[in-house]
Amino acid sequence: MQRKQFGLGDIVEMKKPHPCGTNAWKVIRMGMDIRMKCTGCGHSVLLPRARFEQRLKRVLSSAGDSAES
Ligand SMILES: [Zn+2]
């Protein structure tokens, strides 16, 4: 299995959408814990990195990846 790549500022989709109906989260802090913010209602949550990776479905848009053509 390929490890999912994500970085600061990326917009990611999770396996479960937020109760507000939006399923697009912006990664606003990277570290041992990942802080992400719902792009719909602005609510932010802090998840341990392992938990975040379990819940991550896919990366919708990558902020810092300029190498990709
Ligand atoms: Zn929300």
CSV table of C-alpha atoms and ligand atoms in Angstrom, one decimal:
chain,number,residue,atom,x,y,z
A,1,MET,CA,0.0,0.0,0.0
A,2,GLN,CA,1.3,3.4,-0.9
A,3,ARG,CA,1.4,5.9,1.9
A,4,LYS,CA,-0.9,8.9,1.4
A,5,GLN,CA,1.0,12.1,1.0
A,6,PHE,CA,-0.3,15.3,2.5
A,7,GLY,CA,1.2,18.6,3.6
A,8,LEU,CA,0.4,21.9,5.2
A,9,GLY,CA,-2.3,23.8,3.4
A,10,ASP,CA,-3.6,20.8,1.5
A,11,ILE,CA,-7.3,20.3,1.2
A,12,VAL,CA,-8.2,16.7,2.1
A,13,GLU,CA,-11.3,14.5,2.1
A,14,MET,CA,-12.1,12.3,5.0
A,15,LYS,CA,-13.9,9.0,5.2
A,16,LYS,CA,-16.7,10.6,7.2
A,17,PRO,CA,-17.9,14.1,6.3
A,18,HIS,CA,-18.3,16.8,9.0
A,19,PRO,CA,-21.9,17.0,10.4
A,20,CYS,CA,-22.2,20.4,8.6
A,21,GLY,CA,-22.3,18.5,5.3
A,22,THR,CA,-18.9,19.5,4.1
A,23,ASN,CA,-16.2,17.0,3.4
A,24,ALA,CA,-13.2,19.2,2.6
A,25,TRP,CA,-10.7,20.0,5.3
A,26,LYS,CA,-7.7,22.2,5.2
A,27,VAL,CA,-4.5,21.0,7.0
A,28,ILE,CA,-3.5,24.0,9.1
A,29,ARG,CA,-0.9,22.4,11.4
A,30,MET,CA,1.5,19.5,10.9
A,31,GLY,CA,3.3,17.8,13.7
A,32,MET,CA,2.8,14.8,15.9
A,33,ASP,CA,-0.8,16.0,15.8
A,34,ILE,CA,-2.6,17.2,12.7
A,35,ARG,CA,-4.9,20.2,13.0
A,36,MET,CA,-7.4,20.5,10.2
A,37,LYS,CA,-10.2,23.0,9.5
A,38,CYS,CA,-13.5,22.4,8.0
A,39,THR,CA,-13.8,24.5,4.9
A,40,GLY,CA,-17.6,24.6,5.2
A,41,CYS,CA,-18.1,25.9,8.8
A,42,GLY,CA,-14.6,26.8,9.9
A,43,HIS,CA,-14.6,24.3,12.8
A,44,SER,CA,-11.1,23.0,13.5
A,45,VAL,CA,-10.1,19.6,15.0
A,46,LEU,CA,-6.9,18.2,16.3
A,47,LEU,CA,-6.1,14.6,15.5
A,48,PRO,CA,-3.1,12.4,16.3
A,49,ARG,CA,-1.2,11.8,13.1
A,50,ALA,CA,-2.0,8.0,13.0
A,51,ARG,CA,-5.8,8.7,13.5
A,52,PHE,CA,-5.7,11.4,10.8
A,53,GLU,CA,-4.1,8.9,8.3
A,54,GLN,CA,-6.7,6.3,9.2
A,55,ARG,CA,-9.5,8.8,8.5
A,56,LEU,CA,-8.0,10.3,5.4
A,57,LYS,CA,-9.7,9.3,2.2
A,58,ARG,CA,-7.9,11.4,-0.4
A,59,VAL,CA,-6.1,14.6,-1.0
A,60,LEU,CA,-8.3,16.9,-3.0
A,61,SER,CA,-5.7,19.6,-3.7
A,62,SER,CA,-2.1,19.9,-2.7
A,63,ALA,CA,-0.9,23.3,-1.7
A,64,GLY,CA,2.9,23.0,-1.8
A,65,ASP,CA,3.4,20.5,-4.6
A,66,SER,CA,4.9,22.7,-7.4
A,67,ALA,CA,6.9,19.8,-8.9
A,68,GLU,CA,3.8,18.2,-10.2
A,69,SER,CA,3.1,19.3,-13.8
B,1,ZN,ZN,-18.1,21.7,9.1
